[in-house]
Tab-separated table of C-alpha atoms in Angstrom:
chain	number	residue	atom	x	y	z
X	1	MET	CA	0.056	-0.080	-0.084
X	2	ARG	CA	2.830	2.424	0.281
X	3	ASN	CA	3.025	2.816	-3.517
X	4	ALA	CA	-0.513	3.340	-3.948
X	5	THR	CA	-2.017	6.416	-5.303
X	6	LEU	CA	-5.288	8.230	-4.830
X	7	PRO	CA	-7.858	8.166	-7.698
X	8	GLY	CA	-6.949	10.694	-10.309
X	9	ASP	CA	-3.336	11.168	-8.809
X	10	PRO	CA	-0.496	11.983	-11.074
X	11	PRO	CA	1.789	9.034	-11.414
X	12	GLY	CA	5.189	10.761	-10.464
X	13	GLY	CA	8.125	8.793	-11.441
X	14	ARG	CA	11.456	9.965	-13.483
X	15	ARG	CA	9.558	11.741	-15.964
X	16	ALA	CA	7.955	13.824	-13.324
X	17	VAL	CA	11.149	14.766	-11.651
X	18	ALA	CA	12.699	15.638	-15.088
X	19	VAL	CA	9.786	17.997	-15.966
X	20	TRP	CA	9.590	19.534	-12.137
X	21	GLY	CA	13.457	19.837	-12.367
X	22	ILE	CA	13.165	22.165	-15.355
X	23	GLY	CA	10.661	24.165	-13.761
X	24	VAL	CA	12.599	24.475	-10.263
X	25	SER	CA	15.699	25.511	-12.396
X	26	VAL	CA	13.684	28.585	-13.454
X	27	TYR	CA	13.096	29.322	-10.041
X	28	PHE	CA	16.778	28.647	-9.120
X	29	VAL	CA	18.057	31.185	-11.397
X	30	ALA	CA	15.236	33.739	-10.322
X	31	VAL	CA	16.563	33.761	-6.947
X	32	ILE	CA	20.127	34.198	-8.073
X	33	PHE	CA	19.164	37.210	-9.782
X	34	ARG	CA	16.885	38.356	-6.766
X	35	THR	CA	19.500	38.274	-4.333
X	36	SER	CA	22.395	39.446	-6.648
X	37	LEU	CA	22.001	42.854	-5.233
X	38	GLY	CA	22.896	41.527	-1.859
X	39	VAL	CA	26.671	41.200	-2.765
X	40	ALA	CA	26.658	44.277	-4.986
X	41	GLY	CA	25.330	46.817	-2.802
X	42	LEU	CA	28.592	48.806	-2.193
X	43	ASP	CA	29.375	48.572	-5.779
X	44	ALA	CA	25.927	49.786	-6.894
X	45	ALA	CA	26.427	52.938	-4.616
X	46	ASP	CA	29.491	53.702	-6.312
X	47	ARG	CA	28.389	52.813	-9.814
X	48	PHE	CA	25.373	55.146	-9.645
X	49	HIS	CA	26.458	57.558	-7.149
X	50	VAL	CA	23.846	57.309	-4.698
X	51	ASN	CA	23.405	57.471	-0.941
X	52	ALA	CA	21.972	54.661	1.318
X	53	SER	CA	18.330	55.630	0.800
X	54	ALA	CA	18.492	55.672	-2.835
X	55	LEU	CA	20.211	52.399	-2.609
X	56	SER	CA	17.612	50.865	-0.543
X	57	THR	CA	15.049	51.734	-3.102
X	58	PHE	CA	16.252	49.166	-5.529
X	59	SER	CA	15.188	46.302	-2.956
X	60	ILE	CA	12.195	48.119	-1.829
X	61	LEU	CA	10.883	48.489	-5.478
X	62	GLN	CA	11.856	44.994	-6.442
X	63	LEU	CA	9.979	43.683	-3.232
X	64	LEU	CA	6.983	45.815	-3.713
X	65	VAL	CA	6.607	44.527	-7.310
X	66	TYR	CA	6.915	40.923	-6.015
X	67	ALA	CA	4.483	41.329	-3.285
X	68	GLY	CA	1.912	43.025	-5.317
X	69	MET	CA	2.086	40.256	-7.888
X	70	GLN	CA	1.349	37.397	-5.635
X	71	ILE	CA	-2.522	37.072	-5.976
X	72	PRO	CA	-2.313	38.042	-9.722
X	73	VAL	CA	0.090	35.440	-10.514
X	74	GLY	CA	-1.887	32.697	-8.804
X	75	LEU	CA	-4.951	33.834	-11.095
X	76	LEU	CA	-2.577	33.712	-14.153
X	77	VAL	CA	-1.216	30.333	-13.366
X	78	ASP	CA	-4.882	28.834	-13.024
X	79	ARG	CA	-5.845	30.536	-16.261
X	80	LEU	CA	-2.654	30.218	-18.574
X	81	GLY	CA	-0.875	27.064	-16.951
X	82	THR	CA	2.342	26.815	-15.579
X	83	LYS	CA	4.561	26.713	-18.659
X	84	LYS	CA	3.208	30.142	-19.942
X	85	VAL	CA	3.599	31.774	-16.623
X	86	LEU	CA	7.193	30.454	-16.033
X	87	SER	CA	8.231	31.109	-19.541
X	88	ILE	CA	6.805	34.983	-19.197
X	89	GLY	CA	8.630	35.233	-15.871
X	90	ALA	CA	12.007	33.913	-17.216
X	91	VAL	CA	11.725	36.548	-20.000
X	92	LEU	CA	11.080	39.356	-17.506
X	93	PHE	CA	13.620	38.401	-15.126
X	94	THR	CA	16.392	38.000	-17.718
X	95	ALA	CA	15.594	41.296	-19.187
X	96	GLY	CA	15.846	42.927	-15.836
X	97	GLN	CA	19.151	41.363	-15.077
X	98	LEU	CA	20.346	42.057	-18.544
X	99	GLY	CA	19.119	45.560	-18.217
X	100	PHE	CA	20.723	46.303	-14.673
X	101	ALA	CA	24.134	45.044	-16.092
X	102	PHE	CA	23.966	47.857	-18.857
X	103	SER	CA	22.144	50.479	-17.128
X	104	PRO	CA	23.865	53.810	-17.380
X	105	SER	CA	21.869	55.743	-14.874
X	106	TYR	CA	20.169	55.058	-11.627
X	107	GLY	CA	16.687	55.415	-13.062
X	108	MET	CA	17.247	52.702	-15.824
X	109	ALA	CA	18.773	50.589	-13.025
X	110	LEU	CA	15.755	51.003	-10.674
X	111	ALA	CA	13.569	50.031	-13.692
X	112	SER	CA	15.416	46.985	-14.349
X	113	ARG	CA	15.119	45.748	-10.767
X	114	ALA	CA	11.254	46.300	-11.033
X	115	LEU	CA	11.149	44.264	-14.130
X	116	LEU	CA	13.305	41.507	-12.428
X	117	GLY	CA	11.153	41.418	-9.573
X	118	CYS	CA	7.870	41.025	-11.886
X	119	GLY	CA	9.521	38.125	-13.494
X	120	ASP	CA	10.728	36.634	-10.108
X	121	ALA	CA	7.100	36.716	-8.667
X	122	MET	CA	5.897	34.465	-11.353
X	123	THR	CA	8.310	31.615	-10.367
X	124	PHE	CA	7.622	30.080	-6.882
X	125	ILE	CA	3.846	29.920	-7.218
X	126	SER	CA	4.272	28.147	-10.652
X	127	VAL	CA	6.780	25.743	-9.349
X	128	LEU	CA	4.436	24.723	-6.499
X	129	ARG	CA	1.692	24.061	-8.964
X	130	LEU	CA	3.908	22.243	-11.213
X	131	GLY	CA	4.517	19.873	-8.361
X	132	THR	CA	0.857	19.233	-7.531
X	133	ARG	CA	0.199	18.585	-11.195
X	134	TRP	CA	3.147	15.957	-11.629
X	135	PHE	CA	3.446	14.197	-8.323
X	136	PRO	CA	1.022	12.301	-6.067
X	137	VAL	CA	-0.710	14.125	-3.280
X	138	ARG	CA	1.271	12.465	-0.653
X	139	ARG	CA	4.462	13.669	-2.228
X	140	GLY	CA	3.215	17.462	-1.937
X	141	PRO	CA	5.059	18.468	1.323
X	142	LEU	CA	8.368	16.948	0.125
X	143	VAL	CA	8.220	18.302	-3.191
X	144	ALA	CA	7.337	22.007	-1.829
X	145	GLN	CA	10.122	21.578	0.762
X	146	LEU	CA	12.694	20.577	-1.790
X	147	ALA	CA	11.690	23.582	-4.123
X	148	GLY	CA	12.471	25.961	-1.081
X	149	LEU	CA	15.954	24.410	-0.632
X	150	VAL	CA	16.601	24.754	-4.486
X	151	GLY	CA	15.878	28.423	-3.771
X	152	MET	CA	18.253	28.750	-1.053
X	153	ALA	CA	20.907	27.192	-3.072
X	154	GLY	CA	20.293	29.947	-5.611
X	155	ASN	CA	20.974	32.345	-2.819
X	156	LEU	CA	24.332	30.429	-2.282
X	157	VAL	CA	25.387	30.932	-5.976
X	158	SER	CA	24.880	34.738	-5.354
X	159	THR	CA	27.084	34.952	-2.179
X	160	LEU	CA	29.732	32.627	-3.670
X	161	LEU	CA	29.917	32.632	-7.343
X	162	LEU	CA	28.522	35.934	-8.167
X	163	ALA	CA	30.290	37.994	-5.575
X	164	ARG	CA	33.475	36.602	-6.825
X	165	LEU	CA	32.609	37.313	-10.613
X	166	LEU	CA	31.752	40.896	-9.861
X	167	HIS	CA	35.087	41.673	-8.382
X	168	GLY	CA	36.929	39.744	-10.622
X	169	ILE	CA	35.685	40.560	-13.887
X	170	GLY	CA	33.591	43.783	-13.188
X	171	TRP	CA	29.863	44.817	-13.037
X	172	THR	CA	28.716	44.618	-16.805
X	173	PRO	CA	30.380	41.163	-17.367
X	174	ALA	CA	29.228	39.681	-14.250
X	175	PHE	CA	25.575	40.788	-14.464
X	176	GLY	CA	25.512	40.361	-18.198
X	177	GLY	CA	26.978	36.931	-18.046
X	178	SER	CA	24.735	35.882	-15.435
X	179	ALA	CA	21.738	36.848	-17.524
X	180	LEU	CA	22.757	33.989	-19.816
X	181	ALA	CA	21.267	31.406	-17.179
X	182	GLY	CA	18.080	33.054	-17.647
X	183	ALA	CA	18.027	32.465	-21.343
X	184	VAL	CA	19.190	28.636	-20.932
X	185	VAL	CA	16.285	27.884	-18.470
X	186	LEU	CA	13.878	29.835	-20.779
X	187	VAL	CA	14.773	27.725	-23.844
X	188	LEU	CA	14.377	24.460	-21.519
X	189	ALA	CA	10.844	25.602	-20.257
X	190	LEU	CA	9.656	26.328	-24.039
X	191	LEU	CA	11.178	23.123	-25.132
X	192	PHE	CA	10.417	20.520	-22.586
X	193	LEU	CA	8.131	21.819	-19.734
X	194	LYS	CA	4.565	20.378	-19.911
X	195	ASP	CA	1.847	21.507	-17.464
X	196	HIS	CA	0.599	18.192	-16.500
X	197	PRO	CA	0.892	14.321	-17.626
X	198	GLU	CA	-1.239	13.063	-20.230
X	199	GLY	CA	-4.709	12.089	-19.079
X	200	HIS	CA	-4.463	14.335	-16.049
X	201	GLU	CA	-5.789	17.615	-17.472
X	202	PRO	CA	-7.287	19.977	-14.767
X	203	GLU	CA	-10.680	20.987	-15.118
X	204	PRO	CA	-11.138	24.309	-16.918
X	205	PHE	CA	-10.924	27.651	-14.821
X	206	PRO	CA	-13.795	29.667	-15.331
X	207	HIS	CA	-13.479	33.573	-15.420
X	208	ARG	CA	-15.643	34.985	-12.762
X	209	GLY	CA	-14.645	38.587	-12.791
X	210	ALA	CA	-13.281	41.187	-10.579
X	211	ALA	CA	-16.142	40.881	-8.214
X	212	TYR	CA	-15.356	37.317	-7.485
X	213	VAL	CA	-11.557	38.202	-6.535
X	214	ARG	CA	-12.594	41.019	-4.273
X	215	ARG	CA	-14.958	38.277	-2.212
X	216	GLN	CA	-12.278	35.806	-2.140
X	217	ILE	CA	-9.938	38.364	-0.501
X	218	ALA	CA	-12.472	39.742	1.937
X	219	ALA	CA	-13.401	36.334	2.901
X	220	SER	CA	-9.930	35.084	3.597
X	221	TRP	CA	-9.275	38.430	5.277
X	222	ARG	CA	-12.045	37.657	7.812
X	223	GLU	CA	-10.663	34.646	8.975
X	224	PRO	CA	-8.252	35.286	12.029
X	225	GLY	CA	-6.063	32.441	11.070
X	226	THR	CA	-5.197	34.518	7.840
X	227	ARG	CA	-4.491	37.689	9.705
X	228	LEU	CA	-2.535	35.550	12.239
X	229	GLY	CA	-0.423	33.922	9.330
X	230	LEU	CA	0.085	37.305	7.867
X	231	TRP	CA	1.575	38.642	11.205
X	232	VAL	CA	3.776	35.824	11.722
X	233	HIS	CA	5.243	36.140	8.485
X	234	PHE	CA	5.469	39.908	8.777
X	235	THR	CA	7.486	39.388	12.136
X	236	THR	CA	9.704	36.594	11.294
X	237	GLN	CA	10.793	36.874	7.750
X	238	PHE	CA	12.333	40.544	7.469
X	239	PRO	CA	15.410	40.620	9.555
X	240	ALA	CA	17.022	37.783	7.532
X	241	MET	CA	15.743	39.273	4.301
X	242	VAL	CA	16.975	42.803	5.025
X	243	PHE	CA	20.330	41.450	5.810
X	244	LEU	CA	20.817	39.202	2.846
X	245	LEU	CA	19.008	41.381	0.230
X	246	LEU	CA	20.930	44.601	0.786
X	247	TRP	CA	22.470	45.655	4.330
X	248	GLY	CA	24.181	42.818	5.516
X	249	LEU	CA	27.225	43.263	3.534
X	250	PRO	CA	27.590	47.043	3.936
X	251	PHE	CA	27.169	46.224	7.768
X	252	LEU	CA	29.789	43.635	7.979
X	253	VAL	CA	32.368	45.319	5.831
X	254	GLN	CA	31.891	49.083	6.710
X	255	ALA	CA	30.627	48.963	10.314
X	256	GLN	CA	32.556	45.633	11.437
X	257	GLY	CA	35.491	46.189	9.380
X	258	LEU	CA	35.523	42.614	7.666
X	259	SER	CA	36.922	41.836	4.372
X	260	ARG	CA	34.297	41.183	1.408
X	261	ALA	CA	35.342	37.470	1.457
X	262	THR	CA	34.789	37.224	5.084
X	263	ALA	CA	31.317	38.796	5.059
X	264	GLY	CA	30.344	36.756	2.105
X	265	GLY	CA	31.105	33.590	4.186
X	266	LEU	CA	28.845	34.986	6.981
X	267	LEU	CA	26.163	35.595	4.400
X	268	THR	CA	26.400	32.031	3.451
X	269	LEU	CA	26.159	30.961	6.943
X	270	VAL	CA	22.836	32.721	7.121
X	271	VAL	CA	21.695	30.582	4.014
X	272	LEU	CA	23.238	27.313	5.174
X	273	SER	CA	21.491	27.861	8.738
X	274	ASN	CA	18.159	28.575	6.883
X	275	MET	CA	18.481	25.107	5.241
X	276	VAL	CA	19.285	23.239	8.237
X	277	VAL	CA	16.621	24.921	10.448
X	278	GLY	CA	14.119	24.577	7.735
X	279	LEU	CA	14.314	20.769	7.959
X	280	VAL	CA	14.040	20.739	11.653
X	281	TYR	CA	10.996	23.268	12.135
X	282	GLY	CA	9.223	21.349	9.437
X	283	GLN	CA	9.731	18.037	11.215
X	284	ILE	CA	8.518	19.671	14.752
X	285	VAL	CA	5.570	21.243	13.202
X	286	ALA	CA	4.350	18.158	11.394
X	287	ARG	CA	4.584	16.178	14.637
X	288	HIS	CA	3.557	18.815	17.309
X	289	HIS	CA	1.166	21.122	15.895
X	290	ALA	CA	0.939	23.070	19.000
X	291	ALA	CA	4.685	24.015	18.610
X	292	ARG	CA	3.843	26.565	15.901
X	293	LEU	CA	3.641	29.786	18.209
X	294	PRO	CA	6.428	28.754	20.632
X	295	LEU	CA	8.860	28.244	17.597
X	296	VAL	CA	7.571	31.779	16.065
X	297	LEU	CA	7.889	33.742	19.396
X	298	GLY	CA	11.206	31.772	20.186
X	299	THR	CA	12.721	32.780	16.959
X	300	VAL	CA	11.721	36.483	17.243
X	301	ALA	CA	13.155	36.544	20.872
X	302	ALA	CA	16.419	34.973	19.826
X	303	THR	CA	16.607	37.273	16.853
X	304	ALA	CA	15.897	40.321	18.955
X	305	VAL	CA	18.288	39.370	21.823
X	306	VAL	CA	21.370	38.489	19.402
X	307	TRP	CA	20.771	41.768	17.325
X	308	ALA	CA	20.683	43.658	20.507
X	309	ALA	CA	24.033	42.155	21.678
X	310	THR	CA	25.808	42.798	18.476
X	311	LEU	CA	24.475	46.511	18.109
X	312	LEU	CA	25.191	47.345	21.739
X	313	TYR	CA	28.434	45.603	22.163
X	314	PRO	CA	30.700	47.941	24.120
X	315	ALA	CA	33.687	47.800	21.722
X	316	ASP	CA	34.085	49.305	18.381
X	317	ARG	CA	33.250	46.082	16.568
X	318	ALA	CA	31.479	42.938	17.574
X	319	PRO	CA	33.798	39.866	17.924
X	320	MET	CA	33.581	37.101	15.274
X	321	TRP	CA	31.941	34.594	17.406
X	322	LEU	CA	29.026	36.877	18.231
X	323	LEU	CA	28.716	37.656	14.211
X	324	VAL	CA	28.616	33.943	13.663
X	325	VAL	CA	25.768	33.522	16.255
X	326	LEU	CA	23.871	36.351	14.694
X	327	CYS	CA	24.086	35.003	11.102
X	328	SER	CA	23.226	31.487	12.551
X	329	VAL	CA	20.037	32.790	14.269
X	330	LEU	CA	19.029	34.829	11.414
X	331	GLY	CA	18.864	31.592	9.432
X	332	ALA	CA	15.863	30.534	11.282
X	333	CYS	CA	13.688	33.519	10.357
X	334	GLY	CA	12.874	32.075	7.096
X	335	PRO	CA	11.701	28.721	8.271
X	336	ALA	CA	9.700	30.461	11.166
X	337	SER	CA	7.795	32.738	8.610
X	338	MET	CA	6.820	29.589	6.648
X	339	ILE	CA	4.622	28.703	9.910
X	340	GLY	CA	2.422	31.627	9.055
X	341	PHE	CA	1.164	29.635	6.142
X	342	ASP	CA	0.383	26.771	8.506
X	343	PHE	CA	-2.022	29.151	10.313
X	344	ALA	CA	-3.702	30.585	7.088
X	345	ARG	CA	-4.064	27.132	5.483
X	346	PRO	CA	-6.658	25.352	8.117
X	347	ALA	CA	-8.634	28.765	8.309
X	348	ASN	CA	-9.771	28.647	4.635
X	349	PRO	CA	-11.537	26.168	2.528
X	350	PRO	CA	-9.728	24.758	-0.766
X	351	GLU	CA	-11.212	27.349	-2.963
X	352	ARG	CA	-9.590	30.338	-1.171
X	353	GLN	CA	-6.128	28.678	-0.419
X	354	GLY	CA	-4.271	30.610	-3.020
X	355	THR	CA	-5.789	34.022	-1.931
X	356	ALA	CA	-5.004	33.141	1.673
X	357	SER	CA	-1.493	32.228	0.964
X	358	GLY	CA	-0.938	35.432	-1.071
X	359	ILE	CA	-2.035	37.579	1.746
X	360	THR	CA	0.230	35.643	4.015
X	361	ASN	CA	3.100	36.023	1.741
X	362	MET	CA	2.707	39.777	1.693
X	363	GLY	CA	3.344	40.100	5.489
X	364	GLY	CA	6.992	39.448	5.314
X	365	PHE	CA	7.487	41.398	2.145
X	366	VAL	CA	5.862	44.538	3.461
X	367	ALA	CA	7.923	44.439	6.560
X	368	SER	CA	11.031	44.241	4.568
X	369	MET	CA	10.253	46.951	2.274
X	370	THR	CA	9.463	49.044	5.320
X	371	THR	CA	12.785	48.235	7.114
X	372	LEU	CA	14.960	48.584	4.204
X	373	PHE	CA	13.453	51.906	3.544
X	374	ALA	CA	14.002	52.953	7.381
X	375	ILE	CA	17.462	51.803	7.371
X	376	GLY	CA	18.598	53.693	4.263
X	377	VAL	CA	17.059	57.067	5.702
X	378	LEU	CA	18.566	56.340	9.186
X	379	LEU	CA	21.936	55.683	7.703
X	380	ASP	CA	21.774	59.033	5.830
X	381	ALA	CA	20.396	60.895	8.799
X	382	THR	CA	23.103	59.524	11.248
X	383	GLY	CA	26.262	59.546	9.041
X	384	ASP	CA	26.303	55.715	8.471
X	385	ASN	CA	25.444	54.912	12.349
X	386	TYR	CA	24.372	51.371	11.899
X	387	SER	CA	23.489	50.890	15.693
X	388	VAL	CA	20.711	53.424	15.479
X	389	ALA	CA	19.613	52.302	11.581
X	390	PHE	CA	19.136	48.715	12.584
X	391	SER	CA	17.176	49.713	15.569
X	392	ALA	CA	14.147	49.733	13.180
X	393	VAL	CA	14.238	46.062	13.476
X	394	PHE	CA	13.047	46.100	17.034
X	395	VAL	CA	10.184	48.384	16.107
X	396	LEU	CA	8.643	46.104	13.560
X	397	GLN	CA	9.182	43.103	15.862
X	398	ALA	CA	7.360	44.765	18.671
X	399	LEU	CA	4.520	45.749	16.397
X	400	GLY	CA	4.219	42.055	14.920
X	401	VAL	CA	4.563	40.329	18.461
X	402	SER	CA	1.600	42.544	19.618
X	403	GLN	CA	-0.610	41.470	16.768
X	404	ILE	CA	0.404	38.092	17.021
X	405	LEU	CA	-0.462	37.901	20.733
X	406	ARG	CA	-3.797	39.908	19.866
X	407	LEU	CA	-5.045	37.362	17.309
X	408	ARG	CA	-3.642	33.927	18.787
X	409	SER	CA	-6.532	33.016	20.856
X	410	ARG	CA	-9.207	33.683	18.112
X	411	ALA	CA	-7.266	31.900	15.523
X	412	VAL	CA	-6.554	28.908	17.504
X	413	ARG	CA	-10.178	28.672	18.725
X	414	ARG	CA	-11.524	29.083	15.359
X	415	GLU	CA	-9.240	26.279	13.960
X	416	ARG	CA	-10.285	23.990	16.792
X	417	GLU	CA	-14.027	24.431	15.868
X	418	ARG	CA	-13.299	23.821	12.283
X	419	LEU	CA	-11.362	20.524	13.281
X	420	VAL	CA	-14.207	19.331	15.557
X	421	ALA	CA	-16.711	20.235	13.013
X	422	SER	CA	-14.945	18.300	10.264
X	423	ARG	CA	-14.671	15.169	12.503
X	424	VAL	CA	-18.509	15.297	13.219
X	425	GLU	CA	-19.231	15.491	9.395
X	426	THR	CA	-16.986	12.498	8.815
X	427	VAL	CA	-18.827	10.448	11.736
X	428	HIS	CA	-22.114	11.087	10.097
X	429	VAL	CA	-21.239	10.429	6.339
X	430	PRO	CA	-23.074	7.185	5.345
X	431	ALA	CA	-20.992	4.241	4.248
């Protein structure tokens, strides 16, 4: 029975792995492009002659586009299919990376990052959908987890390979050459990607208009579990994202006096910690559902304590051991943010899962955009005082924790009521 499949389940197998591998390779390249600015922040400031606030606008705009596209992309995947949406995404993020390589001005570079963010936004939801179309339902959690790990591998490529290319061959060859990877995965997707196996075509998706979309969003938002999921994602994701996406390298090099190579190693540690902690958190939550909030609040508390210890260290620079601890703890932020989806998912019926996930996913990106901007403004206002600038992290954490505590009782009670109701319905279903 271990190999049995449900009626209508996709067969899986080697062909499914091959097709899914093509789709996830598109996501892999998108993550490389998304995080490429994290290792090029100082170079970008010099190239375009901008201050910290203007530099942060690159990442803010990219995240704004990404967050705003989440729900529309879900609808596009339902209507157009995975192959078309992934191909469109590959065209957009490749054009964005290529434009960034050759941008002669700050304005053109900004437009290129926005284009990249738009293409990037089309990848992860498409890859998740591809997995459900090609693999049996029982493989769903594993396939989704593997997709996330591949994304982290893309982050590693940015911190290790792209950083070396940037300082070895220069800005335009490094970014322009990396854009070739986007062209390669685009060709693979166009030639070999299929939306689903033969005989497993999905039901046609009817066009229901804008009013239906508004009702979906409103109904999802009314659920306390959706809002709790959003605030969990908001509170946990942004410290690591802000660090990896833009401000980590300048902080380690300028404020802590490290070499670029050493700073890149610490950024790599954040990614490796993310991958390890993600596997651990996933196992804990799967076996002990009640551990969700303790894991979330524990991660937030650990992040705040280690950040405070680093910024308030009495010497001019924090010791290496403390920076290692900081980067290790930041690696837990991403896995903790995924717990937000575990609150939103049981709060909504199947027909609202995409909408609820989109709402939840916006939380961390809104927090990241806010923090990126706040740090840039504070750096300019204080003459590059990173201790003051990074204090913005504590403000957003306090806001998020207050909302989590406010919503947790209602969300948990509502979830328990739904679980009891579903058990009652199961008992009364005639044989």
